[in-house]
Amino acid sequence: MSLTKDNQQILLQLARQSIENGFKTGHPLSVDLRDYPLELCKQRATFVTLEKNHNLRGCIGMLEAVFPLAEDVAENAFSAAFKDPRFPPVQKSEIDDLEIHISILSEPEPISFSSEEDLLAQIRPNVDGLILEEGHRRGTFLPSVWEMLPDKKQFLRHLKNKAGLPADYWSDTVKVYRYTTEMFG
């Protein structure tokens, strides 16, 4: 499902308003779904990525569709600005320098593979976002991460690290799911 340009702009504005609301109240913007087009009220999983001077400044999202799209964007924009544990909270003085990117995720689908080599052969660079699971450990990379890690092997090694596993880890119980995103900003 592709969003219209108007609905993309509505979500980008909503993300910025939710961050601004965070400065005033310490909470995300409360969303009244009656104020939004039906397309933005459907349950969808999103990630909101904040960049400052082309450097990551925060990124938070959900892999499963739990909330209506507009609400998910408001929550994740607030969390990306104020709750990403990798960064200090965004300061009011930074708001004009922030680039906001929204990624709307497709439903993750499992990839069947017999080995790490088989998995690598099936991964589609610049298309697939991946979720890697091993026991209680889990990590994901959005498709946009391919820009920084264009090599499949490196992409997978870094994803394992993100999941808390050694880069050269492999077992027959590893599960991998793929998803695509509609990204705009």
XYZ file of N, CA, C and O in Angstrom:
740
model
N 0.858 -1.186 0.000
C 0.000 0.000 0.000
C 0.896 1.238 0.000
O 1.682 1.442 0.906
N 0.813 2.011 -1.037
C 1.587 3.247 -1.120
C 0.730 4.414 -0.668
O -0.437 4.508 -1.026
N 1.334 5.288 0.109
C 0.615 6.471 0.584
C 0.673 7.569 -0.471
O 1.662 7.689 -1.192
N -0.348 8.393 -0.503
C -0.315 9.570 -1.363
C 0.708 10.547 -0.804
O 1.055 10.494 0.379
N 1.187 11.447 -1.650
C 2.134 12.485 -1.193
C 1.513 13.309 -0.066
O 2.196 13.675 0.889
N 0.211 13.603 -0.185
C -0.475 14.378 0.868
C -0.429 13.645 2.203
O -0.147 14.249 3.242
N -0.694 12.346 2.182
C -0.691 11.576 3.429
C 0.727 11.419 3.978
O 0.929 11.401 5.196
N 1.726 11.350 3.099
C 3.109 11.331 3.577
C 3.420 12.642 4.299
O 4.023 12.629 5.380
N 2.988 13.754 3.716
C 3.234 15.067 4.338
C 2.514 15.182 5.688
O 3.065 15.731 6.641
N 1.298 14.646 5.762
C 0.546 14.663 7.024
C 1.343 13.920 8.102
O 1.482 14.393 9.231
N 1.891 12.757 7.752
C 2.648 11.962 8.733
C 3.956 12.651 9.126
O 4.342 12.619 10.299
N 4.630 13.278 8.172
C 5.869 13.991 8.500
C 5.583 15.167 9.437
O 6.323 15.408 10.392
N 4.495 15.885 9.169
C 4.092 16.992 10.060
C 3.744 16.459 11.446
O 4.123 17.036 12.461
N 3.009 15.360 11.470
C 2.612 14.737 12.732
C 3.853 14.342 13.546
O 3.907 14.576 14.754
N 4.849 13.776 12.881
C 6.082 13.377 13.581
C 6.752 14.602 14.206
O 7.142 14.579 15.370
N 6.860 15.682 13.446
C 7.497 16.902 13.958
C 6.683 17.483 15.116
O 7.240 17.880 16.141
N 5.352 17.493 14.975
C 4.488 18.019 16.044
C 4.618 17.176 17.311
O 4.579 17.712 18.421
N 4.779 15.867 17.146
C 4.905 14.995 18.313
C 6.216 15.284 19.050
O 6.250 15.277 20.286
N 7.288 15.560 18.302
C 8.567 15.923 18.932
C 8.417 17.270 19.644
O 8.845 17.425 20.798
N 7.794 18.242 18.975
C 7.587 19.556 19.599
C 6.724 19.438 20.847
O 6.980 20.092 21.860
N 5.712 18.567 20.801
C 4.870 18.328 21.968
C 5.699 17.730 23.113
O 5.458 18.013 24.278
N 6.687 16.909 22.749
C 7.576 16.322 23.749
C 8.349 17.378 24.525
O 8.554 17.233 25.731
N 8.759 18.449 23.848
C 9.452 19.542 24.544
C 8.526 20.210 25.548
O 8.943 20.577 26.635
N 7.257 20.376 25.175
C 6.295 21.094 26.033
C 5.783 20.236 27.189
O 5.634 20.715 28.302
N 5.470 18.951 26.890
C 4.752 18.135 27.862
C 5.521 16.919 28.366
O 5.114 16.300 29.340
N 6.583 16.547 27.630
C 7.289 15.319 27.987
C 6.580 14.070 27.487
O 6.931 12.958 27.879
N 5.585 14.240 26.605
C 4.815 13.107 26.080
C 4.631 13.252 24.576
O 4.663 14.368 24.050
N 4.363 12.125 23.889
C 4.065 12.226 22.460
C 2.732 12.946 22.248
O 1.911 13.027 23.171
N 2.535 13.436 21.047
C 1.275 14.077 20.693
C 0.156 13.047 20.767
O 0.301 11.920 20.288
N -0.951 13.404 21.374
C -2.119 12.526 21.424
C -2.844 12.623 20.087
O -3.115 13.721 19.599
N -3.124 11.491 19.480
C -3.709 11.453 18.141
C -5.197 11.128 18.217
O -5.586 10.123 18.798
N -6.018 12.000 17.634
C -7.445 11.729 17.483
C -7.641 11.252 16.046
O -7.532 12.035 15.102
N -7.901 9.955 15.888
C -7.972 9.363 14.553
C -9.078 9.969 13.689
O -9.020 9.879 12.463
N -10.055 10.623 14.310
C -11.121 11.266 13.513
C -10.571 12.420 12.684
O -11.199 12.845 11.722
N -9.367 12.911 13.044
C -8.759 14.025 12.318
C -7.931 13.572 11.121
O -7.347 14.403 10.431
N -7.849 12.265 10.878
C -6.949 11.743 9.853
C -7.695 10.943 8.795
O -8.708 10.312 9.090
N -7.160 10.931 7.554
C -7.759 10.104 6.508
C -7.749 8.630 6.913
O -6.857 8.190 7.653
N -8.697 7.890 6.410
C -8.855 6.472 6.738
C -7.552 5.691 6.511
O -7.189 4.820 7.300
N -6.829 6.024 5.451
C -5.579 5.339 5.109
C -4.563 5.424 6.257
O -3.748 4.520 6.438
N -4.626 6.504 7.050
C -3.674 6.687 8.141
C -4.177 6.112 9.468
O -3.522 6.251 10.498
N -5.334 5.471 9.419
C -5.916 4.866 10.626
C -5.789 3.347 10.621
O -6.177 2.687 11.580
N -5.256 2.793 9.543
C -5.054 1.345 9.462
C -3.826 0.968 10.272
O -2.872 1.733 10.354
N -3.863 -0.223 10.870
C -2.720 -0.678 11.666
C -1.539 -0.967 10.753
O -1.644 -1.768 9.831
N -0.423 -0.285 11.027
C 0.812 -0.491 10.268
C 1.985 -0.333 11.228
O 1.922 0.442 12.171
N 3.049 -1.061 10.964
C 4.281 -0.941 11.753
C 5.175 0.103 11.097
O 5.308 0.126 9.873
N 5.777 0.967 11.921
C 6.638 2.019 11.380
C 7.927 2.156 12.184
O 7.999 1.734 13.342
N 8.902 2.777 11.542
C 10.100 3.270 12.207
C 10.212 4.743 11.868
O 9.930 5.139 10.737
N 10.613 5.543 12.831
C 10.904 6.951 12.578
C 12.400 7.141 12.838
O 12.907 6.787 13.901
N 13.081 7.676 11.820
C 14.520 7.911 11.888
C 14.768 9.412 11.864
O 14.199 10.118 11.023
N 15.587 9.875 12.792
C 15.965 11.283 12.841
C 17.432 11.399 12.453
O 18.263 10.625 12.927
N 17.725 12.357 11.579
C 19.099 12.628 11.192
C 19.386 14.101 11.398
O 18.510 14.947 11.216
N 20.627 14.373 11.778
C 21.102 15.748 11.912
C 22.417 15.819 11.152
O 23.330 15.038 11.444
N 22.500 16.703 10.169
C 23.692 16.799 9.306
C 24.052 15.443 8.701
O 25.214 15.050 8.677
N 23.051 14.704 8.267
C 23.196 13.386 7.626
C 23.763 12.324 8.562
O 24.229 11.283 8.107
N 23.731 12.586 9.866
C 24.152 11.591 10.855
C 22.930 11.146 11.655
O 22.080 11.963 11.993
N 22.894 9.857 11.975
C 21.792 9.318 12.766
C 21.701 10.058 14.095
O 22.707 10.257 14.774
N 20.485 10.439 14.471
C 20.262 11.154 15.743
C 19.221 10.438 16.610
O 18.999 10.789 17.745
N 18.580 9.431 16.022
C 17.603 8.631 16.755
C 16.815 7.790 15.768
O 16.558 8.227 14.649
N 16.458 6.590 16.186
C 15.629 5.726 15.334
C 14.918 4.734 16.238
O 15.556 3.962 16.946
N 13.603 4.786 16.206
C 12.788 3.880 17.028
C 11.601 3.432 16.183
O 11.059 4.207 15.399
N 11.202 2.186 16.376
C 10.036 1.694 15.657
C 9.558 0.377 16.200
O 10.057 -0.126 17.204
N 8.578 -0.154 15.491
C 7.972 -1.436 15.867
C 7.981 -2.338 14.644
O 7.764 -1.868 13.530
N 8.221 -3.620 14.856
C 8.239 -4.582 13.755
C 6.857 -5.159 13.477
O 6.607 -5.660 12.397
N 5.975 -5.082 14.464
C 4.618 -5.595 14.280
C 3.640 -4.430 14.270
O 3.819 -3.456 14.998
N 2.609 -4.568 13.455
C 1.562 -3.548 13.399
C 0.674 -3.707 14.626
O -0.046 -4.692 14.762
N 0.758 -2.747 15.550
C 0.002 -2.800 16.802
C -0.961 -1.618 16.894
O -2.045 -1.733 17.439
N -0.555 -0.475 16.336
C -1.333 0.761 16.445
C -1.734 1.265 15.060
O -1.090 0.937 14.070
N -2.742 2.120 15.009
C -3.040 2.800 13.749
C -1.813 3.603 13.312
O -1.048 4.103 14.152
N -1.630 3.719 12.013
C -0.452 4.349 11.425
C -0.133 5.717 12.029
O 1.006 5.966 12.443
N -1.108 6.610 12.099
C -0.866 7.964 12.624
C -0.372 7.906 14.072
O 0.575 8.605 14.449
N -0.983 7.048 14.864
C -0.591 6.920 16.273
C 0.815 6.333 16.402
O 1.623 6.790 17.218
N 1.123 5.342 15.570
C 2.435 4.705 15.601
C 3.530 5.728 15.265
O 4.572 5.763 15.916
N 3.275 6.573 14.262
C 4.250 7.594 13.867
C 4.459 8.599 15.005
O 5.598 8.957 15.327
N 3.376 9.050 15.638
C 3.500 10.018 16.741
C 4.323 9.421 17.889
O 5.221 10.078 18.431
N 4.045 8.181 18.255
C 4.776 7.510 19.342
C 6.249 7.322 18.988
O 7.138 7.614 19.798
N 6.517 6.833 17.777
C 7.892 6.532 17.393
C 8.725 7.793 17.171
O 9.926 7.791 17.451
N 8.114 8.863 16.688
C 8.844 10.129 16.520
C 9.281 10.651 17.890
O 10.438 11.054 18.079
N 8.353 10.631 18.839
C 8.678 11.054 20.207
C 9.809 10.188 20.777
O 10.788 10.693 21.319
N 9.661 8.881 20.638
C 10.662 7.957 21.194
C 12.019 8.109 20.509
O 13.057 8.039 21.170
N 12.030 8.328 19.197
C 13.294 8.511 18.478
C 14.007 9.766 18.981
O 15.237 9.793 19.092
N 13.234 10.802 19.303
C 13.820 12.067 19.766
C 14.280 12.009 21.224
O 15.294 12.605 21.568
N 13.526 11.305 22.059
C 13.777 11.401 23.503
C 14.161 10.096 24.203
O 14.606 10.123 25.343
N 13.969 8.936 23.536
C 14.160 7.672 24.251
C 15.121 6.695 23.587
O 15.253 5.571 24.049
N 15.772 7.091 22.484
C 16.736 6.183 21.865
C 17.940 6.104 22.802
O 18.621 7.108 23.020
N 18.220 4.917 23.376
C 19.288 4.811 24.377
C 20.688 5.092 23.821
O 21.621 5.299 24.584
N 20.829 5.124 22.505
C 22.149 5.376 21.907
C 22.518 6.858 21.897
O 23.664 7.202 21.632
N 21.528 7.741 22.160
C 21.756 9.186 22.028
C 21.161 9.934 23.213
O 20.172 9.496 23.788
N 21.721 11.103 23.527
C 21.050 11.959 24.515
C 19.752 12.482 23.897
O 19.627 12.533 22.665
N 18.773 12.859 24.719
C 17.522 13.400 24.168
C 17.798 14.608 23.259
O 18.729 15.378 23.494
N 16.996 14.733 22.221
C 17.097 15.875 21.306
C 16.840 17.155 22.100
O 15.965 17.195 22.970
N 17.606 18.187 21.811
C 17.425 19.494 22.453
C 16.564 20.376 21.551
O 16.589 20.225 20.332
N 15.851 21.295 22.170
C 14.972 22.197 21.424
C 15.737 22.933 20.322
O 15.217 23.158 19.237
N 16.980 23.285 20.580
C 17.802 24.014 19.603
C 18.104 23.185 18.346
O 18.522 23.727 17.331
N 17.883 21.856 18.400
C 18.190 20.979 17.267
C 17.012 20.788 16.316
O 17.203 20.301 15.201
N 15.809 21.146 16.743
C 14.597 20.780 15.999
C 14.645 21.227 14.537
O 14.253 20.481 13.646
N 15.161 22.424 14.262
C 15.191 22.911 12.882
C 16.220 22.192 12.023
O 16.139 22.235 10.792
N 17.180 21.527 12.671
C 18.227 20.810 11.937
C 17.898 19.329 11.726
O 18.676 18.617 11.094
N 16.773 18.878 12.273
C 16.437 17.462 12.173
C 15.761 17.140 10.848
O 14.839 17.831 10.425
N 16.246 16.074 10.228
C 15.556 15.491 9.083
C 14.774 14.301 9.628
O 15.327 13.484 10.375
N 13.511 14.226 9.254
C 12.657 13.128 9.724
C 12.381 12.201 8.546
O 11.988 12.652 7.469
N 12.620 10.912 8.770
C 12.316 9.895 7.761
C 11.368 8.880 8.396
O 11.593 8.447 9.532
N 10.347 8.514 7.668
C 9.377 7.528 8.150
C 9.462 6.307 7.245
O 9.466 6.439 6.020
N 9.539 5.137 7.849
C 9.537 3.867 7.120
C 8.303 3.093 7.552
O 8.115 2.843 8.743
N 7.473 2.739 6.575
C 6.293 1.912 6.848
C 6.633 0.499 6.387
O 7.023 0.289 5.233
N 6.525 -0.443 7.308
C 6.982 -1.807 7.040
C 5.877 -2.691 6.473
O 4.719 -2.591 6.897
N 6.274 -3.575 5.559
C 5.372 -4.636 5.117
C 5.348 -5.700 6.226
O 6.158 -5.655 7.158
N 4.455 -6.632 6.101
C 4.384 -7.750 7.046
C 5.655 -8.600 6.891
O 5.993 -8.999 5.776
N 6.407 -8.860 7.981
C 7.614 -9.694 7.841
C 7.248 -11.112 7.402
O 6.247 -11.671 7.851
N 8.068 -11.676 6.502
C 7.842 -13.060 6.070
C 9.103 -13.877 6.320
O 10.216 -13.393 6.105
N 8.939 -15.119 6.795
C 10.111 -15.941 7.090
C 10.854 -16.316 5.807
O 10.237 -16.492 4.756
N 12.167 -16.419 5.915
C 12.992 -16.902 4.805
C 13.405 -18.324 5.159
O 13.912 -18.569 6.254
N 13.194 -19.265 4.234
C 13.640 -20.650 4.443
C 15.028 -20.794 3.843
O 15.257 -20.394 2.695
N 15.944 -21.350 4.615
C 17.320 -21.513 4.139
C 17.930 -22.724 4.825
O 17.502 -23.117 5.913
N 18.945 -23.299 4.174
C 19.590 -24.505 4.710
C 20.952 -24.206 5.330
O 21.494 -25.036 6.035
N 21.496 -23.009 5.031
C 22.817 -22.652 5.541
C 22.957 -21.136 5.469
O 22.131 -20.446 4.863
N 24.036 -20.626 6.047
C 24.294 -19.188 5.964
C 24.503 -18.772 4.504
O 24.026 -17.727 4.070
N 25.187 -19.615 3.723
C 25.417 -19.313 2.303
C 24.095 -19.251 1.546
O 23.900 -18.385 0.691
N 23.188 -20.174 1.851
C 21.869 -20.191 1.209
C 21.098 -18.909 1.562
O 20.478 -18.291 0.696
N 21.162 -18.515 2.827
C 20.504 -17.277 3.247
C 21.078 -16.086 2.483
O 20.332 -15.257 1.938
N 22.408 -15.989 2.444
C 23.058 -14.873 1.747
C 22.640 -14.808 0.277
O 22.441 -13.725 -0.275
N 22.463 -15.967 -0.343
C 22.064 -16.006 -1.758
C 20.645 -15.462 -1.962
O 20.321 -14.956 -3.040
N 19.810 -15.538 -0.915
C 18.410 -15.107 -1.044
C 18.168 -13.648 -0.660
O 17.134 -13.082 -0.985
N 19.102 -13.039 0.043
C 18.922 -11.659 0.505
C 18.999 -10.703 -0.675
O 19.871 -10.828 -1.534
N 18.073 -9.736 -0.702
C 18.024 -8.751 -1.785
C 18.531 -7.397 -1.271
O 17.790 -6.676 -0.588
N 19.793 -7.033 -1.590
C 20.334 -5.748 -1.138
C 19.468 -4.579 -1.625
O 18.907 -4.625 -2.720
N 19.368 -3.560 -0.777
C 18.602 -2.338 -1.061
C 17.095 -2.559 -1.161
O 16.362 -1.632 -1.467
N 16.640 -3.787 -0.907
C 15.206 -4.101 -0.939
C 14.758 -4.620 0.429
O 13.795 -4.126 1.005
N 15.492 -5.625 0.919
C 15.076 -6.309 2.146
C 15.528 -5.600 3.416
O 16.690 -5.220 3.534
N 14.600 -5.472 4.341
C 14.929 -5.265 5.733
C 14.954 -6.655 6.335
O 14.206 -7.533 5.886
N 15.810 -6.893 7.313
C 15.904 -8.232 7.898
C 15.707 -8.196 9.404
O 16.121 -7.245 10.069
N 15.073 -9.243 9.893
C 14.957 -9.501 11.327
C 15.671 -10.825 11.563
O 15.360 -11.820 10.896
N 16.627 -10.837 12.479
C 17.339 -12.059 12.813
C 16.990 -12.416 14.251
O 17.063 -11.558 15.133
N 16.588 -13.668 14.458
C 16.235 -14.146 15.801
C 17.036 -15.402 16.122
O 17.185 -16.282 15.275
N 17.516 -15.451 17.349
C 18.180 -16.652 17.877
C 17.846 -16.705 19.355
O 18.321 -15.863 20.130
N 17.005 -17.670 19.730
C 16.546 -17.737 21.118
C 15.812 -16.455 21.475
O 14.909 -16.042 20.757
N 16.226 -15.807 22.566
C 15.576 -14.560 22.989
C 16.255 -13.325 22.389
O 15.876 -12.204 22.681
N 17.257 -13.538 21.561
C 17.976 -12.408 20.941
C 17.334 -12.069 19.591
O 16.969 -12.964 18.835
N 17.257 -10.749 19.313
C 16.641 -10.326 18.065
C 17.214 -8.980 17.635
O 17.462 -8.112 18.473
N 17.431 -8.822 16.353
C 17.901 -7.547 15.813
C 17.300 -7.332 14.442
O 16.937 -8.291 13.759
N 17.200 -6.069 14.046
C 16.686 -5.764 12.710
C 17.498 -4.641 12.089
O 18.060 -3.798 12.797
N 17.570 -4.659 10.784
C 18.099 -3.549 9.989
C 17.045 -3.197 8.944
O 16.570 -4.088 8.221
N 16.714 -1.927 8.852
C 15.840 -1.437 7.792
C 16.573 -1.531 6.461
O 17.805 -1.542 6.419
N 15.837 -1.555 5.349
C 16.496 -1.582 4.038
C 17.460 -0.402 3.827
O 18.450 -0.548 3.120
N 17.211 0.725 4.469
C 18.087 1.900 4.303
C 19.506 1.649 4.825
O 20.451 2.340 4.428
N 19.700 0.626 5.672
C 21.023 0.317 6.211
C 21.957 -0.204 5.102
O 23.180 -0.113 5.216
N 21.373 -0.692 4.005
C 22.198 -1.145 2.880
C 23.098 -0.017 2.358
O 24.169 -0.277 1.812
N 22.668 1.236 2.531
C 23.487 2.370 2.074
C 24.832 2.398 2.789
O 25.845 2.782 2.203
N 24.851 1.991 4.062
C 26.092 1.983 4.841
C 26.814 0.635 4.786
O 28.018 0.570 4.973
N 26.036 -0.428 4.572
C 26.602 -1.789 4.539
C 26.132 -2.492 3.263
O 25.255 -3.364 3.314
N 26.711 -2.157 2.100
C 26.204 -2.690 0.836
C 26.546 -4.158 0.567
O 25.944 -4.785 -0.292
N 27.501 -4.709 1.311
C 27.914 -6.097 1.121
C 27.027 -7.024 1.970
O 26.877 -6.817 3.175
N 26.450 -8.046 1.342
C 25.533 -8.960 2.042
C 26.154 -9.570 3.299
O 25.532 -9.657 4.339
N 27.402 -10.029 3.159
C 28.084 -10.683 4.288
C 28.264 -9.712 5.454
O 28.003 -10.057 6.608
N 28.718 -8.480 5.141
C 28.906 -7.463 6.177
C 27.564 -7.095 6.815
O 27.472 -6.927 8.024
N 26.544 -6.946 5.989
C 25.197 -6.622 6.467
C 24.769 -7.654 7.512
O 24.341 -7.316 8.613
N 24.918 -8.935 7.165
C 24.514 -10.019 8.062
C 25.386 -10.059 9.318
O 24.875 -10.251 10.427
N 26.683 -9.860 9.185
C 27.594 -9.858 10.348
C 27.203 -8.748 11.331
O 27.141 -8.979 12.538
N 26.923 -7.551 10.807
C 26.528 -6.433 11.666
C 25.157 -6.676 12.297
O 24.923 -6.273 13.438
N 24.270 -7.319 11.562
C 22.949 -7.642 12.107
C 23.078 -8.631 13.267
O 22.398 -8.495 14.290
N 23.953 -9.610 13.122
C 24.185 -10.558 14.224
C 24.686 -9.804 15.460
O 24.219 -10.053 16.573
N 25.641 -8.895 15.264
C 26.138 -8.077 16.389
C 25.003 -7.306 17.032
O 24.910 -7.238 18.261
N 24.141 -6.708 16.205
C 23.026 -5.922 16.745
C 22.109 -6.808 17.603
O 21.543 -6.349 18.587
N 21.983 -8.068 17.223
C 21.154 -9.016 17.984
C 21.894 -9.550 19.217
O 21.353 -10.370 19.957
N 23.140 -9.102 19.428
C 23.897 -9.540 20.595
C 24.651 -10.838 20.377
O 25.009 -11.525 21.329
N 24.892 -11.166 19.116
C 25.605 -12.397 18.774
C 26.959 -12.042 18.151
O 27.111 -10.967 17.568
N 27.938 -12.969 18.238
C 29.206 -12.716 17.544
C 28.981 -12.640 16.029
O 28.085 -13.305 15.491
N 29.798 -11.862 15.338
C 29.641 -11.655 13.890
C 29.742 -12.959 13.103
O 29.090 -13.124 12.066
N 30.538 -13.912 13.600
C 30.717 -15.178 12.871
C 29.787 -16.290 13.393
O 29.923 -17.456 13.022
N 28.825 -15.930 14.231
C 27.901 -16.908 14.824
C 27.035 -17.554 13.750
O 26.575 -16.891 12.822
N 26.774 -18.840 13.909
C 25.778 -19.501 13.086
C 25.272 -20.729 13.814
O 26.020 -21.391 14.537
N 23.986 -21.011 13.670
C 23.414 -22.260 14.183
C 22.200 -22.602 13.330
O 21.685 -21.752 12.597
N 21.747 -23.841 13.441
C 20.587 -24.278 12.655
C 19.276 -23.752 13.216
O 18.222 -23.971 12.632
N 19.339 -23.050 14.355
C 18.104 -22.533 14.943
C 17.887 -21.041 14.660
O 16.895 -20.468 15.088
N 18.833 -20.416 13.931
C 18.671 -19.003 13.558
C 17.433 -18.872 12.667
O 17.216 -19.678 11.757
N 16.630 -17.850 12.954
C 15.460 -17.541 12.112
C 15.671 -16.154 11.514
O 16.152 -15.244 12.201
N 15.309 -15.994 10.249
C 15.436 -14.707 9.583
C 14.142 -14.419 8.837
O 13.565 -15.304 8.194
N 13.687 -13.187 8.976
C 12.482 -12.719 8.294
C 12.867 -11.527 7.437
O 13.766 -10.766 7.791
N 12.162 -11.351 6.322
C 12.398 -10.187 5.474
C 11.142 -9.332 5.417
O 10.030 -9.834 5.574
N 11.352 -8.047 5.213
C 10.248 -7.100 4.998
C 10.755 -6.004 4.077
O 11.964 -5.853 3.883
N 9.840 -5.288 3.508
C 10.197 -4.130 2.702
C 9.610 -2.894 3.384
O 8.792 -3.024 4.307
N 10.052 -1.723 2.962
C 9.524 -0.503 3.553
C 9.154 0.487 2.457
O 9.741 0.481 1.371
N 8.195 1.304 2.792
C 7.921 2.515 2.017
C 8.531 3.617 2.861
O 8.096 3.859 3.983
N 9.577 4.267 2.345
C 10.289 5.269 3.143
C 10.163 6.631 2.481
O 10.252 6.748 1.269
N 9.931 7.639 3.315
C 9.853 9.009 2.819
C 10.303 9.943 3.924
O 10.325 9.591 5.085
N 10.702 11.136 3.539
C 11.159 12.097 4.537
C 11.467 13.430 3.896
O 11.280 13.607 2.688
